[in-house]
XYZ file of C-alpha atoms in Angstrom:
307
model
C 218.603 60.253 303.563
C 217.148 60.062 300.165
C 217.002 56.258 298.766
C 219.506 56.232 296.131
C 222.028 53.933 294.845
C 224.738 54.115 297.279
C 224.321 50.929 298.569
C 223.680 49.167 295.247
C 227.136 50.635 294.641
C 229.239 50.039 297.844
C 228.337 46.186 297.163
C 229.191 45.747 293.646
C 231.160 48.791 292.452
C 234.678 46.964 293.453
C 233.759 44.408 291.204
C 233.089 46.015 288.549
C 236.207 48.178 289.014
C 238.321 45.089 288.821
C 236.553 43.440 286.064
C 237.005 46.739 283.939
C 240.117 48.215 284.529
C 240.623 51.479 283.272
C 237.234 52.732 282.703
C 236.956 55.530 285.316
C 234.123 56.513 288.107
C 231.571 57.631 285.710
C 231.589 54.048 283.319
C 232.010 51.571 286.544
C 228.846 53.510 288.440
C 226.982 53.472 284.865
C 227.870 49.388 284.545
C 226.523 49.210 288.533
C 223.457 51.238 287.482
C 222.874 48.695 284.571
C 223.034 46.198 287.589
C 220.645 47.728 289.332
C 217.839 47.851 286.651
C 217.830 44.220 285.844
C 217.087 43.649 289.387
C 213.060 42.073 289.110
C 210.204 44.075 290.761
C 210.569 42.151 294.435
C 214.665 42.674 294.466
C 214.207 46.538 294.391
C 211.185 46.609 296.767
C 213.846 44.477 299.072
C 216.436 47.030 297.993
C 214.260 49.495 299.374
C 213.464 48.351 303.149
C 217.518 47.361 303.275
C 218.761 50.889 302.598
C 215.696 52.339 304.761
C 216.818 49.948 307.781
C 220.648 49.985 306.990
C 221.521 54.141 306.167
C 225.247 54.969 305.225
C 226.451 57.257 307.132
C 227.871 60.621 305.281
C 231.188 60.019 306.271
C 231.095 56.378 304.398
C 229.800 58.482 301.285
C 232.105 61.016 300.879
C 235.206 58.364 301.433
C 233.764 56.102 299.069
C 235.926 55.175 296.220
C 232.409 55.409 294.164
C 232.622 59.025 294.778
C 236.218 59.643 294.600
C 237.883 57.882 292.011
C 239.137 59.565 288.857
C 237.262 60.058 285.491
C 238.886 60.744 282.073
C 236.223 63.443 282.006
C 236.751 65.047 285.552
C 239.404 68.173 283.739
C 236.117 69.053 281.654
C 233.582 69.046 284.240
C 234.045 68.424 287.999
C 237.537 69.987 288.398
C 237.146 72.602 285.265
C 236.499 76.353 286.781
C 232.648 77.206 286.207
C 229.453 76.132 287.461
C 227.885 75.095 284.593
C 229.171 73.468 281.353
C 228.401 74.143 277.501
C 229.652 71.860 275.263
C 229.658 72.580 271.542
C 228.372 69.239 269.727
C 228.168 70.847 265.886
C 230.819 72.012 263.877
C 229.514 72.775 260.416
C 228.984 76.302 260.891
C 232.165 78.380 262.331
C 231.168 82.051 261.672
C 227.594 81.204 263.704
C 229.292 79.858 266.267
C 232.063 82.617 266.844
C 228.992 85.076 267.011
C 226.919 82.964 269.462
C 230.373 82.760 271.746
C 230.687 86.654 271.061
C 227.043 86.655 272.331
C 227.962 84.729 275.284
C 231.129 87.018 276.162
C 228.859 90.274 276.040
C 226.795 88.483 278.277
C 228.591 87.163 280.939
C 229.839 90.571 281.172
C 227.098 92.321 281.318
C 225.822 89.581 283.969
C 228.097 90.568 286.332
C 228.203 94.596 285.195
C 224.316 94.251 286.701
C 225.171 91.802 289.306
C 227.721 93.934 291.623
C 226.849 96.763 293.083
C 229.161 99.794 292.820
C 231.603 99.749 295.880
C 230.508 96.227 296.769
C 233.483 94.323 299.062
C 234.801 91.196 298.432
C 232.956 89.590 300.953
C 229.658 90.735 299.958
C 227.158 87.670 300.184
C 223.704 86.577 298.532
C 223.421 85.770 294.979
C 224.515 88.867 293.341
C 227.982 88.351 295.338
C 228.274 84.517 293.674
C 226.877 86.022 290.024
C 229.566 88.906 290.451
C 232.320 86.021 290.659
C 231.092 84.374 288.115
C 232.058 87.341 285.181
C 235.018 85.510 284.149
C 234.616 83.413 280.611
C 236.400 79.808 280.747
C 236.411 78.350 277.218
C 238.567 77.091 274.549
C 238.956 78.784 271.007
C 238.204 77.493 267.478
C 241.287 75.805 267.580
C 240.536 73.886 270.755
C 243.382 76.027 272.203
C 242.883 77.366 275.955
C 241.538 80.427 276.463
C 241.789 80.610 280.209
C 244.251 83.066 281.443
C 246.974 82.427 282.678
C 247.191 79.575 285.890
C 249.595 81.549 287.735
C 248.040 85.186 287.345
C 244.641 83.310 288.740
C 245.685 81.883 291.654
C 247.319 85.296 292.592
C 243.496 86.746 292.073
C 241.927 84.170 294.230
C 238.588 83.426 293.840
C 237.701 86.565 291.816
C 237.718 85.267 288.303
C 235.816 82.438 288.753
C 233.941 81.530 285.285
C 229.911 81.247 284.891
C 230.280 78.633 282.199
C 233.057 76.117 281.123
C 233.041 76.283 277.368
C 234.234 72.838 275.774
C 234.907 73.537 271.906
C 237.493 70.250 271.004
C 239.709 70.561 268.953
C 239.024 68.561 265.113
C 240.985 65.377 266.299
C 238.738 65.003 269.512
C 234.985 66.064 268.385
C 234.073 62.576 267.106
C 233.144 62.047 270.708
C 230.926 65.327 271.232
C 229.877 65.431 267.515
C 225.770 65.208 267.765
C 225.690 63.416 270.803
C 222.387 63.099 273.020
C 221.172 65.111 276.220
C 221.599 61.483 277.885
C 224.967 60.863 276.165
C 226.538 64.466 278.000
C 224.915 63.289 280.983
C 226.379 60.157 281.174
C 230.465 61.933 279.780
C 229.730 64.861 282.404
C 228.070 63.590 285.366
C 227.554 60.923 287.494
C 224.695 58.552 287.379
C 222.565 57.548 290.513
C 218.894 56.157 291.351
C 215.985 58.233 292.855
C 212.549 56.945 293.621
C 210.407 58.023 291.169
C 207.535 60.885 291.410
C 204.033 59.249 291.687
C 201.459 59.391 289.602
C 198.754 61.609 290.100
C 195.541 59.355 291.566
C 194.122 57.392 289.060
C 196.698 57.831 286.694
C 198.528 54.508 285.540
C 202.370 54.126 285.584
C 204.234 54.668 282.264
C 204.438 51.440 280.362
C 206.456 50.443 278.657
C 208.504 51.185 282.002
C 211.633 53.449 281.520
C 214.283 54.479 283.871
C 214.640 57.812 282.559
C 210.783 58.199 284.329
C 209.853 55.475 286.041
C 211.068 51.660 286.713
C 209.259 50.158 289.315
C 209.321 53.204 291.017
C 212.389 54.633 290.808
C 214.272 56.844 288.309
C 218.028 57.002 286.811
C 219.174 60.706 287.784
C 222.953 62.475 287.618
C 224.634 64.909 289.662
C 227.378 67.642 288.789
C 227.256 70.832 286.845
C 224.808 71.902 284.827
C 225.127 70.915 280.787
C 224.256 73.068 278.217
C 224.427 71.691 274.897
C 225.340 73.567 271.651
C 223.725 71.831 268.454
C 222.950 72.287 264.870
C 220.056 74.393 265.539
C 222.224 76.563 267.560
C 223.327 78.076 264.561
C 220.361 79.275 263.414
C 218.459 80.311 266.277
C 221.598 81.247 268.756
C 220.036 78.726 271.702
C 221.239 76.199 273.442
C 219.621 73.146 274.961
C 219.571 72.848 278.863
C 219.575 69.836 279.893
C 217.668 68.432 283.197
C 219.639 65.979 285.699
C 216.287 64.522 287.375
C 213.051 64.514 285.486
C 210.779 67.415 286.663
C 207.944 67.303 289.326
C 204.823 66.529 286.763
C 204.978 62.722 286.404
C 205.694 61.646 282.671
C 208.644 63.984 282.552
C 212.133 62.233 281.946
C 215.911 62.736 283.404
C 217.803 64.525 280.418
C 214.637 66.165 279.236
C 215.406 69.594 277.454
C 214.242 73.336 276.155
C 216.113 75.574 274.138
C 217.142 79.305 275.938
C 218.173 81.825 274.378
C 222.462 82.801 274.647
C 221.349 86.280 276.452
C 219.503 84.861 279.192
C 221.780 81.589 279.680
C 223.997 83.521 282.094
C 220.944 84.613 284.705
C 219.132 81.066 283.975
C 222.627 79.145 284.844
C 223.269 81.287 288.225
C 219.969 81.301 289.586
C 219.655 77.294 288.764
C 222.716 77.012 291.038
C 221.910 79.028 293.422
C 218.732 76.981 293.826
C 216.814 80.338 293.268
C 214.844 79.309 290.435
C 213.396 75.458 289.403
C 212.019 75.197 285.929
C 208.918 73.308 285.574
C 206.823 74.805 282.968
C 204.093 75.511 285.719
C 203.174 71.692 285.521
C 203.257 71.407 281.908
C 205.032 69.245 279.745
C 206.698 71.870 277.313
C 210.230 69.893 277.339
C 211.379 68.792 273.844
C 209.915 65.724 272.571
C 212.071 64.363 270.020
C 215.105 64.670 272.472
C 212.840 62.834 274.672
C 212.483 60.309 272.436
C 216.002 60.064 271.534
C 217.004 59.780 275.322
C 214.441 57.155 276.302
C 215.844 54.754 273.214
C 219.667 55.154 274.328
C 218.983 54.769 278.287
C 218.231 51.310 277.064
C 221.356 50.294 275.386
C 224.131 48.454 277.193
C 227.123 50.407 278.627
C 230.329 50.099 276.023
């Protein structure tokens, strides 16, 4: 098993739990993670050989109230239909976002018009069975209103409407939250934090200082798991992208957890099933084309404490 921060968790994440009541799985692991990075040096190299001589087992995971507990967040993301979430975070511009969500439609249609072959069966398998599910659009309107269909007609369909994308558009009284906010900041609403040991350096190459946990602290590296985010911004309304953002930093050393590049609305649909379908990996062919300035903007937030 993978070091991580299971362990780090099943010792402290009661505490925490009791000491802030209320806050939900995703706050109480972020509060343990905080923990876990003002460990010194020597207590995570310890942390290390405990976990590597004392594994959990995967039945202790999956029961674990670290995994299980409720979120405020879990309707939007881990029990919302879709594999993949985009979340509008500007609001200025209405008419370019109805288009872009047109776009999006047209897309997702046309997805799974290319994805099914004619006379397929139900229980066709390989990827173009699990892109063919995935034709249905989940979203909510300008309003904030749901889109879905109806609950009951669904579960009469079964599995065959299940959405690509979950589309969160808030309604005015709840987009102070989403308004503008970071790669790291969806992250953090959307998916659940853990610890990964960092990539190495290539030889002769020294670690990143000043040290950051979004690439490397003392070897290891803050990561999330859950759907995918996709991340619809003021620049989305001029150049119809959207930014996708990455859960673990990529192979090439120097890259960060909650990195970014902008992809186009007509090829999010392929890019988001083949991504979960572990199909395709972005890396850039080892280079570091991910956006800077979000970068930036990540690395300065990871830092702040948890409120």
């Amino acid at each position: 098993m993978e070091p991580s921060l299971a362990h780090f968790l099943a010792e402290h994440y009661g505490a925490v739990k009791t000491r802030y009541p209320g806050e939900g799985r995703r706050k109480w692991r972020l509060r343990v993670a905080d923990m876990f990075w003002s460990l010194s040096p020597e207590q995570k190299a310890a942390y290390l050989t405990s976990i590597s001589q004392n594994p959990l087992t995967a039945e202790s995971l999956e029961d674990a109230d670290f995994n299980t507990d409720e979120d405020p967040s879990d309707d939007i993301s881990d029990d919302a239909p879709g594999v993949g979430i985009l979340l509008r975070t500007d609001y200025s511009d209405e008419e370019a976002w109805q288009s872009f969500y047109a776009k999006l439609q047209d897309a997702e249609l046309e997805f799974a018009s290319d994805a099914a072959p004619e006379g397929a069966d139900a229980d066709m398998d390989g990827e173009a069975s699990f892109a063919a599910q995935g034709a249905a659009s989940s979203s909510t309107d300008a309003e904030g209103d749901t889109a879905m269909e109806d609950e009951d007609a669904d579960a009469d369909d079964g599995d065959d409407a299940a959405p690509i994308f979950f589309v969160i558009n808030a309604p005015p009284a709840e987009r102070a939250k989403f308004a503008g906010i970071s790669n790291l900041a969806a992250l953090r609403l959307l998916n659940d934090v853990d610890v990964r040991r960092a990539p190495a350096p290539p030889a002769g190459t020294k670690r990143v200082r000043p040290p950051s946990r979004l690439v490397d602290h003392d070897g290891w590296q803050e990561v999330y798991s859950g759907k995918t985010v996709w991340i619809y911004d003021a620049k989305s309304n001029q150049d119809q992208c959207v930014r996708l953002v990455s859960q673990k930093s990529a192979a090439m050393y120097g890259t960060a957890t909650a990195d970014s590049w902008r992809a186009r609305v007509s090829h999010i649909c392929e890019l988001q099933v083949n991504l979960a379908s572990g199909a395709m990996s972005i890396d850039f062919g080892g280079l570091d084309r991910w956006d800077y300035e979000e970068r930036v903007r990540n690395l300065e937030e990871a830092v702040r404490p948890v409120s």
